[in-house]
Amino acid sequence: MGGAKEAVISAASFLVFAFLDLLDFCLCFFYMFVDSVLEDNPAPCFCRNRGAAEQGMPGVDHEGNGEISETLYERRSMFRLQAVFCSNKEEGVVTKEKEKKMCRRRPRRLPRWSDCSCETCFSLPDWAGKKPEKLYFVIKETNPAAAAQVQDLCQNVIFLHGFLSSSSFWVDSVFPNISQGSNTKVKMFAVDLLGFGRSPKPVNCSYTIRDQLEGIYTSVIKEFKLGSFHIVAHSMGCILALALAAEFPDSVKSITLVAPPYFSSLEDKASHNVLNRIAERKIWPPLLFGCSVMSWYEHLGRTICFLFCRNHSMWEGIMKLLMWKGQLPSSMLDLTKHTHQSAWHTMHNVVCGGAKVMDKYLKTLKGEDILIKIIQGSKDQVVPLECSYNMKGRFPQAELQIIHNADHTTVILDRKKDFTRDLEEIWSTSSLTHKH
């Protein structure tokens, strides 16, 4: 019976994704036309040749090398070759002469016509001046009176959220449950990553790991002169947590990774391996299907973002009426607090592209006195459970805790107090053993 069910799902998946391949192929030409009409300098899509797609993007040199993931322009599609052929005829190879002409073009329209322009979603970026964007963050200060007595013992903690989330994930789960004792000794920073929540969402940005690290460093570490800190991260944030720790190994006391999407950098086409594992082209289960659509189809994903993210205020009003609530859950609001540009590039350049450098980060941290704890739910349907076991195998000194009957988010949200107590124990233990 199980084999028959899998056969039916596979056959249906083939037909559905064949149709989606065709639909995305058609939408490519639709957006190519509309962008050329509505935008002064439309950005080429990743259906086109690599040079054209990457031209002008920060973090990428003119030879196509950099932090851009191969999954952006090498995604499998039945109509892929036709799309590349048609676009290459129009764009051609990016020559030095063409490069000069592209550089003389006016800046791209801000925001794009398909993005929301409300105050939360759009702020004038200063990327043109090559200055890092200041990220939005929520800070929970220690009690001023008590802090004066334990100033030397005050610990800093940086919280990094996952994909399609924001700082509210931590503000709602951990911040209210900090014990009175820790409340006088801990200063917590919950950051909205670049492109999400209330943080800037620049158009001319590739949203690479480097872009995210620069934002965190400028907005929190440098701004508050943090000499040492702990890191707590969930899902996609775990990749950035390891990158940040590898960047500042002498400053990091502990790293708590919840549901880390770890895939070995040693595997062939590591980025493609991630895409095929966490966004497999299957119609079942529904969560996997939704992830597949948004990860594999650039133009279909942009259409969905246009319908829901650009009009998020309208949808929020409708949901409030349907749910009879004056305030919607932050997890629901966070789903639309991004642009297609930020979500699409972050998915590929951080989640998929991160697989190429994860082992390098772990190698850097092996000789450091940093406590690493890995936590994951046994019923996680987003990140395979083997990711945590593989990371433990790669980094034996890390502690691994599997929470039974918990999934990708309930591993925290259904056990907020227990999770917070675990964090406090980690911070306390690492502070006693940290030698830097």
mmCIF file of C-alpha atoms in Angstrom, residues 150-418:
data_model
loop_
_atom_site.group_PDB
_atom_site.id
_atom_site.type_symbol
_atom_site.label_atom_id
_atom_site.label_comp_id
_atom_site.label_asym_id
_atom_site.label_seq_id
_atom_site.Cartn_x
_atom_site.Cartn_y
_atom_site.Cartn_z
ATOM 1 C CA VAL A 150 26.765 43.227 38.580
ATOM 2 C CA GLN A 151 28.197 45.262 35.704
ATOM 3 C CA ASP A 152 31.182 42.952 35.257
ATOM 4 C CA LEU A 153 28.917 39.896 35.147
ATOM 5 C CA CYS A 154 26.511 41.244 32.524
ATOM 6 C CA GLN A 155 26.258 38.921 29.523
ATOM 7 C CA ASN A 156 25.191 39.811 25.987
ATOM 8 C CA VAL A 157 23.058 37.497 23.858
ATOM 9 C CA ILE A 158 22.313 37.879 20.133
ATOM 10 C CA PHE A 159 19.197 36.097 18.833
ATOM 11 C CA LEU A 160 18.911 35.230 15.127
ATOM 12 C CA HIS A 161 15.590 34.118 13.663
ATOM 13 C CA GLY A 162 14.831 31.720 10.834
ATOM 14 C CA PHE A 163 13.462 32.108 7.309
ATOM 15 C CA LEU A 164 10.251 34.192 6.954
ATOM 16 C CA SER A 165 10.408 35.164 10.612
ATOM 17 C CA SER A 166 11.570 38.136 12.672
ATOM 18 C CA SER A 167 12.777 39.240 16.086
ATOM 19 C CA SER A 168 9.229 38.774 17.390
ATOM 20 C CA PHE A 169 9.860 35.014 17.376
ATOM 21 C CA TRP A 170 12.256 35.504 20.288
ATOM 22 C CA VAL A 171 10.493 38.469 21.869
ATOM 23 C CA ASP A 172 7.318 36.387 22.256
ATOM 24 C CA SER A 173 8.968 33.134 23.345
ATOM 25 C CA VAL A 174 12.143 33.803 25.338
ATOM 26 C CA PHE A 175 12.066 37.427 26.525
ATOM 27 C CA PRO A 176 8.974 37.089 28.775
ATOM 28 C CA ASN A 177 10.285 33.883 30.373
ATOM 29 C CA ILE A 178 13.724 35.012 31.505
ATOM 30 C CA SER A 179 14.094 34.359 35.228
ATOM 31 C CA GLN A 180 14.531 37.205 37.669
ATOM 32 C CA GLY A 181 18.107 36.159 38.343
ATOM 33 C CA SER A 182 19.104 36.237 34.679
ATOM 34 C CA ASN A 183 17.126 39.407 34.102
ATOM 35 C CA THR A 184 19.733 41.353 36.072
ATOM 36 C CA LYS A 185 22.720 39.796 34.334
ATOM 37 C CA VAL A 186 21.720 39.404 30.681
ATOM 38 C CA LYS A 187 21.279 41.932 27.884
ATOM 39 C CA MET A 188 19.452 40.399 24.939
ATOM 40 C CA PHE A 189 19.373 41.583 21.315
ATOM 41 C CA ALA A 190 16.762 40.080 18.973
ATOM 42 C CA VAL A 191 17.624 41.112 15.416
ATOM 43 C CA ASP A 192 15.463 41.389 12.302
ATOM 44 C CA LEU A 193 17.778 40.040 9.616
ATOM 45 C CA LEU A 194 18.359 42.119 6.504
ATOM 46 C CA GLY A 195 15.310 41.865 4.237
ATOM 47 C CA PHE A 196 12.904 40.654 6.935
ATOM 48 C CA GLY A 197 10.635 42.133 9.581
ATOM 49 C CA ARG A 198 11.246 45.844 10.085
ATOM 50 C CA SER A 199 14.822 45.808 8.814
ATOM 51 C CA PRO A 200 15.725 47.465 5.489
ATOM 52 C CA LYS A 201 15.000 45.558 2.294
ATOM 53 C CA PRO A 202 17.376 47.092 -0.280
ATOM 54 C CA VAL A 203 16.774 46.332 -3.940
ATOM 55 C CA ASN A 204 20.414 46.313 -5.081
ATOM 56 C CA CYS A 205 21.481 43.592 -2.685
ATOM 57 C CA SER A 206 22.260 39.892 -3.097
ATOM 58 C CA TYR A 207 21.420 39.067 0.544
ATOM 59 C CA THR A 208 24.502 36.919 0.995
ATOM 60 C CA ILE A 209 25.914 35.650 4.279
ATOM 61 C CA ARG A 210 28.408 38.514 4.148
ATOM 62 C CA ASP A 211 25.612 41.080 3.785
ATOM 63 C CA GLN A 212 23.845 39.668 6.825
ATOM 64 C CA LEU A 213 27.013 39.583 8.939
ATOM 65 C CA GLU A 214 27.831 43.197 8.100
ATOM 66 C CA GLY A 215 24.350 44.230 9.181
ATOM 67 C CA ILE A 216 24.595 42.378 12.511
ATOM 68 C CA TYR A 217 28.082 43.699 13.207
ATOM 69 C CA THR A 218 27.230 47.319 12.398
ATOM 70 C CA SER A 219 23.848 47.389 14.135
ATOM 71 C CA VAL A 220 24.621 45.445 17.312
ATOM 72 C CA ILE A 221 28.223 44.361 17.926
ATOM 73 C CA LYS A 222 29.893 47.618 16.896
ATOM 74 C CA GLU A 223 27.060 49.887 18.015
ATOM 75 C CA PHE A 224 27.028 48.519 21.582
ATOM 76 C CA LYS A 225 30.745 47.668 21.706
ATOM 77 C CA LEU A 226 30.127 44.032 22.602
ATOM 78 C CA GLY A 227 33.377 42.465 23.720
ATOM 79 C CA SER A 228 31.802 39.049 24.241
ATOM 80 C CA PHE A 229 28.413 37.523 23.547
ATOM 81 C CA HIS A 230 26.343 34.357 23.267
ATOM 82 C CA ILE A 231 24.412 33.444 20.105
ATOM 83 C CA VAL A 232 21.002 31.753 19.930
ATOM 84 C CA ALA A 233 19.682 30.853 16.473
ATOM 85 C CA HIS A 234 16.804 29.002 14.868
ATOM 86 C CA SER A 235 16.762 27.242 11.479
ATOM 87 C CA MET A 236 18.330 29.494 8.810
ATOM 88 C CA GLY A 237 19.719 31.697 11.571
ATOM 89 C CA CYS A 238 21.998 28.791 12.568
ATOM 90 C CA ILE A 239 24.023 29.259 9.376
ATOM 91 C CA LEU A 240 24.559 32.919 10.219
ATOM 92 C CA ALA A 241 25.310 32.034 13.845
ATOM 93 C CA LEU A 242 28.197 29.776 12.807
ATOM 94 C CA ALA A 243 29.413 32.377 10.303
ATOM 95 C CA LEU A 244 29.316 35.079 12.991
ATOM 96 C CA ALA A 245 31.142 32.836 15.475
ATOM 97 C CA ALA A 246 33.805 31.991 12.894
ATOM 98 C CA GLU A 247 34.213 35.731 12.269
ATOM 99 C CA PHE A 248 34.558 36.566 15.988
ATOM 100 C CA PRO A 249 35.774 33.336 17.652
ATOM 101 C CA ASP A 250 37.430 35.180 20.540
ATOM 102 C CA SER A 251 34.212 37.008 21.413
ATOM 103 C CA VAL A 252 31.677 34.172 21.317
ATOM 104 C CA LYS A 253 31.025 32.305 24.558
ATOM 105 C CA SER A 254 28.324 29.863 23.434
ATOM 106 C CA ILE A 255 26.190 28.997 20.422
ATOM 107 C CA THR A 256 22.727 27.450 20.722
ATOM 108 C CA LEU A 257 21.514 26.047 17.399
ATOM 109 C CA VAL A 258 17.864 25.029 17.080
ATOM 110 C CA ALA A 259 17.020 22.906 14.020
ATOM 111 C CA PRO A 260 20.226 23.743 12.095
ATOM 112 C CA PRO A 261 20.024 23.027 8.329
ATOM 113 C CA TYR A 262 23.478 21.461 8.212
ATOM 114 C CA PHE A 263 24.540 19.708 5.021
ATOM 115 C CA SER A 264 28.132 18.696 4.413
ATOM 116 C CA SER A 265 30.241 20.963 2.242
ATOM 117 C CA LEU A 266 32.122 17.886 1.027
ATOM 118 C CA GLU A 267 29.229 16.615 -1.084
ATOM 119 C CA ASP A 268 29.180 17.315 -4.798
ATOM 120 C CA LYS A 269 27.043 20.331 -5.630
ATOM 121 C CA ALA A 270 26.390 21.040 -1.953
ATOM 122 C CA SER A 271 24.002 23.924 -2.691
ATOM 123 C CA HIS A 272 21.902 21.783 -5.023
ATOM 124 C CA ASN A 273 21.831 19.033 -2.426
ATOM 125 C CA VAL A 274 20.245 21.433 0.080
ATOM 126 C CA LEU A 275 17.646 22.607 -2.420
ATOM 127 C CA ASN A 276 16.697 19.040 -3.314
ATOM 128 C CA ARG A 277 16.490 17.972 0.325
ATOM 129 C CA ILE A 278 14.535 20.801 1.965
ATOM 130 C CA ALA A 279 12.502 21.815 -1.099
ATOM 131 C CA GLU A 280 12.014 18.516 -2.914
ATOM 132 C CA ARG A 281 9.678 18.775 -5.898
ATOM 133 C CA LYS A 282 6.747 16.855 -4.387
ATOM 134 C CA ILE A 283 3.112 17.804 -3.821
ATOM 135 C CA TRP A 284 2.925 16.027 -0.469
ATOM 136 C CA PRO A 285 3.171 16.955 2.341
ATOM 137 C CA PRO A 286 1.650 20.431 1.717
ATOM 138 C CA LEU A 287 4.408 22.224 3.656
ATOM 139 C CA LEU A 288 7.029 20.697 1.379
ATOM 140 C CA PHE A 289 5.004 21.604 -1.709
ATOM 141 C CA GLY A 290 4.750 25.250 -0.642
ATOM 142 C CA CYS A 291 8.473 25.393 0.063
ATOM 143 C CA SER A 292 9.200 23.831 -3.331
ATOM 144 C CA VAL A 293 7.115 26.352 -5.241
ATOM 145 C CA MET A 294 8.732 29.337 -3.523
ATOM 146 C CA SER A 295 12.274 27.924 -3.867
ATOM 147 C CA TRP A 296 12.247 26.576 -7.428
ATOM 148 C CA TYR A 297 10.164 29.158 -9.285
ATOM 149 C CA GLU A 298 11.459 32.707 -9.378
ATOM 150 C CA HIS A 299 8.523 34.248 -11.227
ATOM 151 C CA LEU A 300 5.776 32.218 -9.629
ATOM 152 C CA GLY A 301 7.242 33.135 -6.251
ATOM 153 C CA ARG A 302 7.293 36.793 -7.250
ATOM 154 C CA THR A 303 3.621 36.537 -8.225
ATOM 155 C CA ILE A 304 2.710 35.083 -4.838
ATOM 156 C CA CYS A 305 4.700 37.837 -3.106
ATOM 157 C CA PHE A 306 2.932 40.425 -5.267
ATOM 158 C CA LEU A 307 -0.489 39.099 -4.266
ATOM 159 C CA PHE A 308 0.164 38.648 -0.560
ATOM 160 C CA CYS A 309 3.252 40.620 0.536
ATOM 161 C CA ARG A 310 2.544 43.756 -1.484
ATOM 162 C CA ASN A 311 -1.038 43.759 -0.200
ATOM 163 C CA HIS A 312 -0.283 42.511 3.305
ATOM 164 C CA SER A 313 -2.201 45.367 4.978
ATOM 165 C CA MET A 314 -5.378 44.338 3.163
ATOM 166 C CA TRP A 315 -4.915 40.657 4.053
ATOM 167 C CA GLU A 316 -4.193 41.523 7.684
ATOM 168 C CA GLY A 317 -7.463 43.450 7.845
ATOM 169 C CA ILE A 318 -9.357 40.514 6.336
ATOM 170 C CA MET A 319 -7.779 38.030 8.747
ATOM 171 C CA LYS A 320 -8.648 40.233 11.740
ATOM 172 C CA LEU A 321 -12.284 40.220 10.662
ATOM 173 C CA LEU A 322 -12.347 36.463 10.075
ATOM 174 C CA MET A 323 -10.585 35.641 13.350
ATOM 175 C CA TRP A 324 -12.357 38.336 15.399
ATOM 176 C CA LYS A 325 -9.036 39.537 16.735
ATOM 177 C CA GLY A 326 -7.656 43.011 17.166
ATOM 178 C CA GLN A 327 -4.104 41.724 16.923
ATOM 179 C CA LEU A 328 -2.871 38.857 14.756
ATOM 180 C CA PRO A 329 -0.129 36.453 15.898
ATOM 181 C CA SER A 330 3.313 37.783 15.050
ATOM 182 C CA SER A 331 4.158 34.495 13.312
ATOM 183 C CA MET A 332 1.355 35.186 10.839
ATOM 184 C CA LEU A 333 2.395 38.790 10.262
ATOM 185 C CA ASP A 334 6.037 37.815 9.723
ATOM 186 C CA LEU A 335 5.142 35.656 6.711
ATOM 187 C CA THR A 336 4.602 38.758 4.570
ATOM 188 C CA LYS A 337 7.266 41.095 6.002
ATOM 189 C CA HIS A 338 9.723 40.659 3.165
ATOM 190 C CA THR A 339 10.105 41.357 -0.530
ATOM 191 C CA HIS A 340 10.515 38.716 -3.207
ATOM 192 C CA GLN A 341 14.055 39.979 -3.723
ATOM 193 C CA SER A 342 15.002 39.490 -0.073
ATOM 194 C CA ALA A 343 13.308 36.106 0.403
ATOM 195 C CA TRP A 344 14.419 34.633 -2.930
ATOM 196 C CA HIS A 345 18.067 35.610 -2.573
ATOM 197 C CA THR A 346 18.249 34.724 1.111
ATOM 198 C CA MET A 347 16.839 31.274 0.446
ATOM 199 C CA HIS A 348 19.442 30.547 -2.224
ATOM 200 C CA ASN A 349 22.486 32.518 -1.050
ATOM 201 C CA VAL A 350 22.189 31.764 2.677
ATOM 202 C CA VAL A 351 20.236 28.512 3.080
ATOM 203 C CA CYS A 352 21.476 26.738 -0.067
ATOM 204 C CA GLY A 353 24.763 28.577 -0.529
ATOM 205 C CA GLY A 354 25.586 28.186 3.146
ATOM 206 C CA ALA A 355 26.183 24.468 2.621
ATOM 207 C CA LYS A 356 29.428 25.310 0.814
ATOM 208 C CA VAL A 357 30.948 26.972 3.879
ATOM 209 C CA MET A 358 29.385 25.270 6.916
ATOM 210 C CA ASP A 359 32.239 22.799 7.323
ATOM 211 C CA LYS A 360 34.748 25.637 7.055
ATOM 212 C CA TYR A 361 32.992 27.450 9.911
ATOM 213 C CA LEU A 362 32.975 24.318 12.066
ATOM 214 C CA LYS A 363 36.661 23.738 11.340
ATOM 215 C CA THR A 364 37.433 27.278 12.491
ATOM 216 C CA LEU A 365 35.504 26.750 15.732
ATOM 217 C CA LYS A 366 37.038 23.362 16.575
ATOM 218 C CA GLY A 367 40.048 24.862 18.273
ATOM 219 C CA GLU A 368 38.055 27.509 20.144
ATOM 220 C CA ASP A 369 36.705 27.401 23.682
ATOM 221 C CA ILE A 370 33.067 27.785 22.642
ATOM 222 C CA LEU A 371 30.164 25.748 23.993
ATOM 223 C CA ILE A 372 27.887 24.590 21.165
ATOM 224 C CA LYS A 373 24.503 23.009 21.832
ATOM 225 C CA ILE A 374 22.247 21.578 19.114
ATOM 226 C CA ILE A 375 18.505 21.202 19.730
ATOM 227 C CA GLN A 376 15.924 19.741 17.335
ATOM 228 C CA GLY A 377 12.435 18.244 17.467
ATOM 229 C CA SER A 378 12.014 14.577 16.576
ATOM 230 C CA LYS A 379 9.090 15.411 14.255
ATOM 231 C CA ASP A 380 10.730 18.260 12.358
ATOM 232 C CA GLN A 381 9.334 18.229 8.796
ATOM 233 C CA VAL A 382 11.332 21.213 7.567
ATOM 234 C CA VAL A 383 14.925 20.314 8.433
ATOM 235 C CA PRO A 384 15.792 16.576 8.324
ATOM 236 C CA LEU A 385 16.651 15.212 11.754
ATOM 237 C CA GLU A 386 19.844 13.749 10.321
ATOM 238 C CA CYS A 387 21.204 17.307 9.988
ATOM 239 C CA SER A 388 21.686 17.537 13.746
ATOM 240 C CA TYR A 389 23.218 14.065 13.964
ATOM 241 C CA ASN A 390 25.580 14.849 11.086
ATOM 242 C CA MET A 391 26.648 18.112 12.703
ATOM 243 C CA LYS A 392 27.280 16.287 15.965
ATOM 244 C CA GLY A 393 29.421 13.797 14.033
ATOM 245 C CA ARG A 394 31.334 16.622 12.376
ATOM 246 C CA PHE A 395 31.747 18.538 15.654
ATOM 247 C CA PRO A 396 31.918 15.887 18.413
ATOM 248 C CA GLN A 397 32.302 18.338 21.310
ATOM 249 C CA ALA A 398 28.861 19.824 20.587
ATOM 250 C CA GLU A 399 25.970 18.796 22.827
ATOM 251 C CA LEU A 400 22.924 17.321 21.090
ATOM 252 C CA GLN A 401 19.396 17.316 22.505
ATOM 253 C CA ILE A 402 16.467 15.758 20.627
ATOM 254 C CA ILE A 403 13.041 16.847 21.878
ATOM 255 C CA HIS A 404 10.474 14.106 21.321
ATOM 256 C CA ASN A 405 7.130 14.921 19.655
ATOM 257 C CA ALA A 406 8.279 18.442 18.755
ATOM 258 C CA ASP A 407 8.467 19.868 15.228
ATOM 259 C CA HIS A 408 10.370 22.734 13.617
ATOM 260 C CA THR A 409 8.786 25.504 15.711
ATOM 261 C CA THR A 410 7.067 23.753 18.622
ATOM 262 C CA VAL A 411 10.517 22.677 19.790
ATOM 263 C CA ILE A 412 10.564 26.238 21.161
ATOM 264 C CA LEU A 413 6.995 27.560 21.097
ATOM 265 C CA ASP A 414 5.405 24.645 22.995
ATOM 266 C CA ARG A 415 8.099 24.630 25.667
ATOM 267 C CA LYS A 416 9.008 28.289 26.087
ATOM 268 C CA LYS A 417 9.836 28.126 29.787
ATOM 269 C CA ASP A 418 11.841 24.904 29.508
#
